[in-house]
Coordinates of C-alpha atoms and ligand atoms in Angstrom, one line a residue:
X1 CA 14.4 13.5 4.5
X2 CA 11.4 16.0 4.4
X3 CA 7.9 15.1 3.0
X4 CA 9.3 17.5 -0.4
X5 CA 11.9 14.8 -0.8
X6 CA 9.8 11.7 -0.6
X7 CA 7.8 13.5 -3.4
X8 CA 10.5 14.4 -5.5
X9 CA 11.8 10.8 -5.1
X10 CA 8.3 9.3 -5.8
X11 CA 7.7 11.5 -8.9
X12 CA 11.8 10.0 -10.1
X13 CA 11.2 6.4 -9.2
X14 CA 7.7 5.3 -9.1
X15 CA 4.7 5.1 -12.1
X16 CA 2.5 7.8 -12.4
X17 CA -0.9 5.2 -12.1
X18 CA -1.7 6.9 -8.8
X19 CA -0.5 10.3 -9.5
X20 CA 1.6 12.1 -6.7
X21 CA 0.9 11.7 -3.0
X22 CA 1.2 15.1 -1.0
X23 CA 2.6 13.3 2.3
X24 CA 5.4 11.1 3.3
X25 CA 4.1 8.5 6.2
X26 CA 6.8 7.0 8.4
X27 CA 5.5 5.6 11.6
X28 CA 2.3 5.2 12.8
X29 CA 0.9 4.1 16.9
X30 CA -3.0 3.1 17.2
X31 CA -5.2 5.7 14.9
X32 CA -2.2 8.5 14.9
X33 CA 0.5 8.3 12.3
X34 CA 3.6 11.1 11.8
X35 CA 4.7 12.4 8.8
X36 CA 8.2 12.7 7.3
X37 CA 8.0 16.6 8.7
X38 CA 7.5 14.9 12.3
X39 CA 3.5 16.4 12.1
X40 CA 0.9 14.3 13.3
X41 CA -2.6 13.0 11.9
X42 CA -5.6 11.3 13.3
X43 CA -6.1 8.6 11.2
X44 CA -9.5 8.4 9.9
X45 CA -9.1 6.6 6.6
X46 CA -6.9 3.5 8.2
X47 CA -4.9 2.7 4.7
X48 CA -8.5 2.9 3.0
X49 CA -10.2 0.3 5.5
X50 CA -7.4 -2.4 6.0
X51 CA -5.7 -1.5 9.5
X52 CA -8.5 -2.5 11.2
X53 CA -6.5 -2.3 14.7
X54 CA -5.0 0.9 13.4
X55 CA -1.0 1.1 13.6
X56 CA 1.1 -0.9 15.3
X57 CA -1.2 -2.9 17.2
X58 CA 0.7 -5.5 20.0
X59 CA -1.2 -8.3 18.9
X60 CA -0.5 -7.5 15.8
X61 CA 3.2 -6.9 16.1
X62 CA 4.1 -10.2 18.5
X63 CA 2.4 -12.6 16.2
X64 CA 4.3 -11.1 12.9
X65 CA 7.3 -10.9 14.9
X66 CA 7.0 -14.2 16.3
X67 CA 5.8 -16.1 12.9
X68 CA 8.8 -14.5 10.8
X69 CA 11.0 -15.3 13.2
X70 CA 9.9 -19.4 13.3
X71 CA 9.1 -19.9 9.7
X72 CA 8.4 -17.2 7.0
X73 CA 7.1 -18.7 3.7
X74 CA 6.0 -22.3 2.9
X75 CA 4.2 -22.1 -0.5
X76 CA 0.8 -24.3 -1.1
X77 CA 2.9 -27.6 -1.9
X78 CA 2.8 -28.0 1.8
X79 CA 0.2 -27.3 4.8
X80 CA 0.8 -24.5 7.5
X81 CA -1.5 -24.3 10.9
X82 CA -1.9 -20.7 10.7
X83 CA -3.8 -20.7 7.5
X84 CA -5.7 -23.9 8.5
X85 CA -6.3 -22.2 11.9
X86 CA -7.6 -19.1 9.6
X87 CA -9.6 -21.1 7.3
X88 CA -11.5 -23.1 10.2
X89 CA -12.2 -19.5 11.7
X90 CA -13.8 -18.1 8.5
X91 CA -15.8 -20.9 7.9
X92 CA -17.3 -21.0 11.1
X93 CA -17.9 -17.3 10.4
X94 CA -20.0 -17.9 7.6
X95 CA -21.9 -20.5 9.8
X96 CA -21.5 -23.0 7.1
X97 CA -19.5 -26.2 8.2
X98 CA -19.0 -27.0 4.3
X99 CA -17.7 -24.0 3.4
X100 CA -14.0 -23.6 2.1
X101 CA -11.5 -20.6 1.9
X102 CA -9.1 -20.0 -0.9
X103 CA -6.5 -17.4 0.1
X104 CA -4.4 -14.7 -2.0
X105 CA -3.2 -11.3 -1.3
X106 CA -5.7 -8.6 -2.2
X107 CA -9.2 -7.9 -2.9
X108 CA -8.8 -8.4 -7.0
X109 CA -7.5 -11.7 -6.5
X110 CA -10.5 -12.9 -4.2
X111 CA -12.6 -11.8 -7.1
X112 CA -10.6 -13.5 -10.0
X113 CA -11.0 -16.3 -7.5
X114 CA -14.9 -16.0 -7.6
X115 CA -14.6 -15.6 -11.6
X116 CA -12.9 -18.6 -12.2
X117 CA -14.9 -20.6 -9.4
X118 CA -17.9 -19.7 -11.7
X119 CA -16.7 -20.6 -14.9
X120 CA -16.6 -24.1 -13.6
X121 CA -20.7 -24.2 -13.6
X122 CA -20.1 -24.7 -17.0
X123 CA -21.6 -21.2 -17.7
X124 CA -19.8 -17.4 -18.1
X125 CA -22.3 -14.5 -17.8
X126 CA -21.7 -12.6 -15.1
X127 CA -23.4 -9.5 -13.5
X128 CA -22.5 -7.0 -11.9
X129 CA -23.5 -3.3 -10.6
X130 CA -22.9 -0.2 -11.8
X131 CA -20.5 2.1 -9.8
X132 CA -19.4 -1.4 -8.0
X133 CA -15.7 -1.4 -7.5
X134 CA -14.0 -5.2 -7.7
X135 CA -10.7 -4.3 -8.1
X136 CA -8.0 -3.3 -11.2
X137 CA -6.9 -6.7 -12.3
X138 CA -8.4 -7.3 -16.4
X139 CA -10.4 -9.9 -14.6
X140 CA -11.7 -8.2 -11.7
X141 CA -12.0 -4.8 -13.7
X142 CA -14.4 -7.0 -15.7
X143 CA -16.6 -6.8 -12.9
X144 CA -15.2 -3.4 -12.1
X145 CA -19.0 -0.9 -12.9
X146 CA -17.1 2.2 -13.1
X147 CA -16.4 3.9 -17.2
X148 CA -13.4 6.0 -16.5
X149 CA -11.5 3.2 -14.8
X150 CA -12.8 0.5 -17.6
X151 CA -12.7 2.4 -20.9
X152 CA -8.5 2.7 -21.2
X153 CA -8.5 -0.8 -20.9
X154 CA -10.8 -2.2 -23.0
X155 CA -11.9 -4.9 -24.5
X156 CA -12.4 -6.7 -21.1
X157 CA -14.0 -9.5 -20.1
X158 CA -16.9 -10.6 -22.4
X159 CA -20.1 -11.6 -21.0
X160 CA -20.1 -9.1 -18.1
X161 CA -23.8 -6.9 -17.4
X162 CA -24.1 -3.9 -15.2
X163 CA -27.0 -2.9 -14.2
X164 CA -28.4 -0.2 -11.6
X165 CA -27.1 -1.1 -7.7
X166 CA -30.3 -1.4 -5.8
X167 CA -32.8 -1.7 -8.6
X168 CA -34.2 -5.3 -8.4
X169 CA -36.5 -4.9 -11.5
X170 CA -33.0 -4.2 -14.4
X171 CA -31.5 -7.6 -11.6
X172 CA -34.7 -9.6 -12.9
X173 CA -34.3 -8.5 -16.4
X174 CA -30.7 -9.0 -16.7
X175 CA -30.7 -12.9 -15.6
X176 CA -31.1 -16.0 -17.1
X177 CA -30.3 -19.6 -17.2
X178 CA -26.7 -18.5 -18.5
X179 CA -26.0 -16.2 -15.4
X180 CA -22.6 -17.9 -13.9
X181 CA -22.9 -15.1 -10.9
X182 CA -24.0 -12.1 -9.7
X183 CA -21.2 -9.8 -7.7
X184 CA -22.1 -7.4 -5.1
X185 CA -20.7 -5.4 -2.4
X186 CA -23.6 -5.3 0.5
X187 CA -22.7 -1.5 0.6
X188 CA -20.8 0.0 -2.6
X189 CA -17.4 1.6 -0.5
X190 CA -15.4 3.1 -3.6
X191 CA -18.3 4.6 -4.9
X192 CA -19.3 6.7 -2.1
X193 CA -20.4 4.3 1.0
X194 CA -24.3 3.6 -1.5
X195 CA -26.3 1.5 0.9
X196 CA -29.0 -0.7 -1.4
X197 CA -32.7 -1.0 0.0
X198 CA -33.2 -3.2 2.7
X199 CA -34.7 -6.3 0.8
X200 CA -32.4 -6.1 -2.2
X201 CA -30.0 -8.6 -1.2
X202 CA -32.5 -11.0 -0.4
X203 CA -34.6 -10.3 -3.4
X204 CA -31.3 -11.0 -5.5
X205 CA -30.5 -14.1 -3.7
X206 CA -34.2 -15.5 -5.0
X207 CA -33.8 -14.8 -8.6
X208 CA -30.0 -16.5 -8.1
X209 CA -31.7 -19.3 -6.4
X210 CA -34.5 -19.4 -9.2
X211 CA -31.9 -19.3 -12.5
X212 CA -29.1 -21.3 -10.3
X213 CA -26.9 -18.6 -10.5
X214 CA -24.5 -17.8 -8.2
X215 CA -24.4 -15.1 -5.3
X216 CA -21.0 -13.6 -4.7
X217 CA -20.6 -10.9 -1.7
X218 CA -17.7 -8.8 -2.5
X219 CA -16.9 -8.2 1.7
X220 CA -13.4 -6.5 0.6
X221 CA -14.3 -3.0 2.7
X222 CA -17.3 -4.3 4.4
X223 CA -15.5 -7.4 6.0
X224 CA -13.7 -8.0 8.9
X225 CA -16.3 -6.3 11.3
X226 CA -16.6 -2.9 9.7
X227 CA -19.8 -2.8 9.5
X228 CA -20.5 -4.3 12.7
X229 CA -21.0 -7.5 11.4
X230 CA -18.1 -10.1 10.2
X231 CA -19.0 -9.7 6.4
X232 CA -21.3 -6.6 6.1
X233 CA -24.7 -8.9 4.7
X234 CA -25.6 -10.4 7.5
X235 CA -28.2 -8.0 8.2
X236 CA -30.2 -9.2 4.9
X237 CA -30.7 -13.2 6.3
X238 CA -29.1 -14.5 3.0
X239 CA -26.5 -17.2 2.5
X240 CA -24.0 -15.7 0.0
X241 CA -22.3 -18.7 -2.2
X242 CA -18.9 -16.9 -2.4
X243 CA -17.4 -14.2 -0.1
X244 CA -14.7 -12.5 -1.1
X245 CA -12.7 -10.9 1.5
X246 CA -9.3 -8.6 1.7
X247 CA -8.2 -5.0 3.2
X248 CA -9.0 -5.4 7.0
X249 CA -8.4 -9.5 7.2
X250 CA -4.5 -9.5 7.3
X251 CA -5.1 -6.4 10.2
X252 CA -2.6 -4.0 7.6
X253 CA -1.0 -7.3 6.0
X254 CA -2.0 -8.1 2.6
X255 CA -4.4 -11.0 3.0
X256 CA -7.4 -11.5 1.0
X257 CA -9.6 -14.8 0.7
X258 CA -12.3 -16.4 -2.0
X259 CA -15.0 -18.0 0.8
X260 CA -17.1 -20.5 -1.4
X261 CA -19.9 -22.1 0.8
X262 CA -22.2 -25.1 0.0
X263 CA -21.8 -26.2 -3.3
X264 CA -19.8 -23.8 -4.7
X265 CA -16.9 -25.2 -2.0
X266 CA -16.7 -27.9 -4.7
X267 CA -16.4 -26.5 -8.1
X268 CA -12.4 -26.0 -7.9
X269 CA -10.7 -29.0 -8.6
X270 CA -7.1 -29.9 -7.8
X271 CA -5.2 -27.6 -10.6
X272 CA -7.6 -25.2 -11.6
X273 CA -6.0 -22.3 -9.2
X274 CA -3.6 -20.9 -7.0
X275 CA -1.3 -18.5 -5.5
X276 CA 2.4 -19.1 -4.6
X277 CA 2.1 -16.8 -1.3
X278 CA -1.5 -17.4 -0.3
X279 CA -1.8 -18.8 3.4
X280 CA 1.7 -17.2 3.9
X281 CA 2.4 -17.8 7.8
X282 CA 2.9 -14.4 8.8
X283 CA 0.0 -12.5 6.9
X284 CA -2.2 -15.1 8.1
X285 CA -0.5 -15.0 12.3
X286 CA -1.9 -11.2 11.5
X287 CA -5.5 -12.1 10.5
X288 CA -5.9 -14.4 13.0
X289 CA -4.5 -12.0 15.6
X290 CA -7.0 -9.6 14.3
X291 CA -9.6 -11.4 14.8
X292 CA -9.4 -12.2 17.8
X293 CA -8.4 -8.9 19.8
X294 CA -11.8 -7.6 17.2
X295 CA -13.8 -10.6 19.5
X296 CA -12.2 -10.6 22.9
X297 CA -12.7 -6.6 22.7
X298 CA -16.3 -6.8 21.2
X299 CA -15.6 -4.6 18.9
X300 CA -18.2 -4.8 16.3
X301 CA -20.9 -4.0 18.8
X302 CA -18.5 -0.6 20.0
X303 CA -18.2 -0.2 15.8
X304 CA -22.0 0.4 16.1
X305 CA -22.3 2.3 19.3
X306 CA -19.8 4.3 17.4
X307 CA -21.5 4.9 13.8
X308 CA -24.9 5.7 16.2
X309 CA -22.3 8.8 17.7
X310 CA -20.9 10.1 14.2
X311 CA -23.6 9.9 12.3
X312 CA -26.0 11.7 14.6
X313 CA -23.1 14.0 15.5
X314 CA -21.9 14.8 11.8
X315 CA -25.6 15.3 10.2
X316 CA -26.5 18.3 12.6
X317 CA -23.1 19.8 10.8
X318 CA -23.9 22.8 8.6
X319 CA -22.9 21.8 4.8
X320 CA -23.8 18.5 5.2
X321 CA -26.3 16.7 3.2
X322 CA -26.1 13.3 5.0
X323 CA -24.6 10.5 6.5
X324 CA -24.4 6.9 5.2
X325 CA -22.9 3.9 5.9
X326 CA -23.4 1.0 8.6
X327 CA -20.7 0.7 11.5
X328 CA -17.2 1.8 11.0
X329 CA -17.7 2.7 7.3
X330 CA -19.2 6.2 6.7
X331 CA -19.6 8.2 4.0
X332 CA -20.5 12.0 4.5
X333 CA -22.1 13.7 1.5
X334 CA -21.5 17.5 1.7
X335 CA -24.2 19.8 0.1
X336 CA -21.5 21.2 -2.1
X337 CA -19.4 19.3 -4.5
X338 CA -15.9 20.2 -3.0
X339 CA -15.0 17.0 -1.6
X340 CA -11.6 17.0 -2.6
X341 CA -10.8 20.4 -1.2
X342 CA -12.8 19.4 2.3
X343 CA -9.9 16.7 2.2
X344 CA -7.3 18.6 1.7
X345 CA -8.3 20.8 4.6
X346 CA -8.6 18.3 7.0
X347 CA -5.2 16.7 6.4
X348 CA -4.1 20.8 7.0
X349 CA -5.8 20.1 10.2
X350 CA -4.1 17.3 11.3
X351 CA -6.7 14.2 10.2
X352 CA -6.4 11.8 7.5
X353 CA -9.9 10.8 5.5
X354 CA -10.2 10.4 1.7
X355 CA -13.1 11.9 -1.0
X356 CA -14.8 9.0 -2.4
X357 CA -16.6 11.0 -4.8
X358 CA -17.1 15.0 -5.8
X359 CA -19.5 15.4 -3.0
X360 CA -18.7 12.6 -0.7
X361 CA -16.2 12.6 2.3
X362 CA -15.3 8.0 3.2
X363 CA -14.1 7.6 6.7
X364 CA -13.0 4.1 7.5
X365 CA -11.3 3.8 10.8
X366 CA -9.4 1.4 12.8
X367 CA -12.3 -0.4 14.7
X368 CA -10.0 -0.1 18.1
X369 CA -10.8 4.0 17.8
X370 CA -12.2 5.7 20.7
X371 CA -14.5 7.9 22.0
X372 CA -12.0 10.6 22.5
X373 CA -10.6 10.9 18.9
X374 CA -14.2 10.4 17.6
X375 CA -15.0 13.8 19.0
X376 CA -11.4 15.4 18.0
X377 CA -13.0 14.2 14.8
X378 CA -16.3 15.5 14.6
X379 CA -15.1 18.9 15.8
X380 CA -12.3 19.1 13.6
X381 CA -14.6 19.1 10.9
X382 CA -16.9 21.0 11.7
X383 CA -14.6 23.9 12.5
X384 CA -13.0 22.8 8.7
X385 CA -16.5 22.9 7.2
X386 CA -17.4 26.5 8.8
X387 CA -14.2 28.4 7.9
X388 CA -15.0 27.0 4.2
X389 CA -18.2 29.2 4.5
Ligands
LIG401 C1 -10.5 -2.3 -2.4 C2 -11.6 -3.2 -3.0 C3 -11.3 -4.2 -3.9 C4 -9.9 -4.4 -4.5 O1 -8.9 -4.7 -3.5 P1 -7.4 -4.6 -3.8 O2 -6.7 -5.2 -2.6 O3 -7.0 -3.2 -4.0 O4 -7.2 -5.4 -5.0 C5 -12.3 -5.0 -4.3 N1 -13.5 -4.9 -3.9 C6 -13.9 -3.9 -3.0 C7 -15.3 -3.8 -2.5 C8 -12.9 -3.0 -2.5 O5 -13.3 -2.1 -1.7

């Protein structure tokens, strides 16, 4: 079958919520993947910043292989040492011995996680920013700060606020003794890779600490090491109350995870949630083997070395406005608004990358990439942006 059938077949079996993909993928080694056509792509969106090892990574591949093959599924009536062995891991990520993890499957689910953990402060305000992306779920679309993706679907969740990413004046306005929490991603992915000023996650975590409201850290697309950091905050100095955590932690698997530290590890009592695959064995033999070939191979300090040699690279490109984004998450804004068709061109030219916006151009990938297709990159498109001229 050709990439023309796959579409034909997706357009006669599958929902038209995403609307109709132009390629077929069917295998994929490292940051390269083949087509159904047998044409090859550099991979520079890694399944929209989840294969954090890009394809088919060994480590990856003998722990799956070897967890399916001992003992598949176990549900949460009974304990597993992969997810124990994850959950000890994260916490001691977050550098808080009293945190504890929750797991589930995706990023919305982390989220509904933190929404429910903050009912049970006995309040149900909630704020969140505008442009944020939380995920599609009624719950986490609550939290969602994006019109076009909210508006078919409402009414939504009561009690929700959006106000301005970055702007810590409409934060101090918008809180109060009846905040429950306040979500943020520590850089906004979906809505074009929007980094906030350099104090503002600190200056939220004061008014949070001031009204006793909670701090959640949406790390969804930051996480995992993206950023050059395990959660994408760190650089701020502040102790988030919840993480949430999804796309790269299961390296390609789905795997998310609701983080609560301090207090918040408390709030849930036994009944109030849960999820009949979360802590499966095999996603969570993938997270841990992701995380530790992303430490034995330091590869959050190589993710930086790396953004240093894009972004300087890519911003000396005619037609482009500037680059964004902190380690392996990088958003391009082009001075025209033809995103979309910049995309389409480089996936002509044999690399995958997605527009995040009318003007902006996300690249997310695998943290293993190397120098090499780094510069196939970078002159890929700028031979893509010149014949545009
Ligand atoms: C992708 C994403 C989500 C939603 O994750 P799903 O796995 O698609 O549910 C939530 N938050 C952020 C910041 C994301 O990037």
């Amino acid at each position: 079958m050709k990439n023309s059938d796959y579409i034909k077949s997706w357009t006669q079996t599958t929902q038209n919520n995403y609307g109709t993909p132009t390629l077929a993928l069917v295998s994929g080694k490292g940051l390269e993947v083949t087509d159904a056509d047998g044409k090859k792509y550099l991979d520079f969106l890694g399944g929209i910043a989840t294969n954090i090892l890009g394809h088919a990574h060994p480590a990856i591949v003998k722990a799956v292989n070897k967890q399916i093959a001992q003992l598949g599924h176990v549900s949460n009536f009974y304990a597993h040492p992969n997810a124990l062995e994850l959950a000890s891991k994260l916490i001691s990520m977050t550098g808080d011995k009293t945190a504890r993890v929750f797991f589930c499957q995706s990023g919305a689910e982390a989220n509904e996680a933190a929404l429910k953990l903050s009912r049970r402060s006995g309040r149900s305000r909630v704020i969140a920013a505008q442009g944020a992306f939380h995920g599609r779920t009624m719950g986490a679309l609550s939290l969602t700060g994006q019109p076009a993706k909210r508006e078919p679907f409402l009414p939504l969740i009561k009690g929700v606020k959006h106000v301005p990413f970055g702007d810590i004046d409409s934060m101090r306005r918008a809180i109060s003794k009846q905040t429950a929490m306040v979500i943020l991603e520590p850089i906004m992915g979906e809505a074009g890779v929007i980094i906030p000023p350099i104090d503002y996650l600190a200056n939220v975590r004061q008014l949070c600490d001031k009204y006793g409201a909670l701090l959640v850290i949406d790390a969804v697309q930051t996480g995992m090491g993206r950023t050059g950091d395990w959660f994408g905050y760190e650089y701020s100095g502040i102790k988030p109350d919840v993480i949430t955590l999804a796309k790269g932690l299961g390296g390609g698997l789905p795997l998310g995870a609701m983080i609560a530290l301090g207090k918040a590890a408390n709030l849930f009592q036994a009944g109030d949630h849960g999820s009949t695959f979360g802590g499966n064995p095999v996603t969570t033999s993938a997270g841990l083997a992701a995380i530790s070939v992303i430490e034995k191979n330091n590869l959050m300090e190589k993710a930086i070395a790396h953004h240093e040699n894009l972004s300087t690279e890519i911003a000396m490109i005619p037609g482009v406005k500037e680059v964004r984004g902190a380690g392996l998450l990088i958003g391009i804004e082009l001075e025209a608004a033809h995103a979309a068709k910049v995309a389409k061109a480089l996936m002509e030219a044999g690399v995958l990358v997605n527009a995040a916006n009318a003007s902006t151009i996300r690249i997310a990938p695998a943290l293993t990439v190397t120098e090499a297709q780094i510069r196939k990159f970078i002159s890929i498109f700028r031979k893509v942006l010149s014949d545009d001229k």
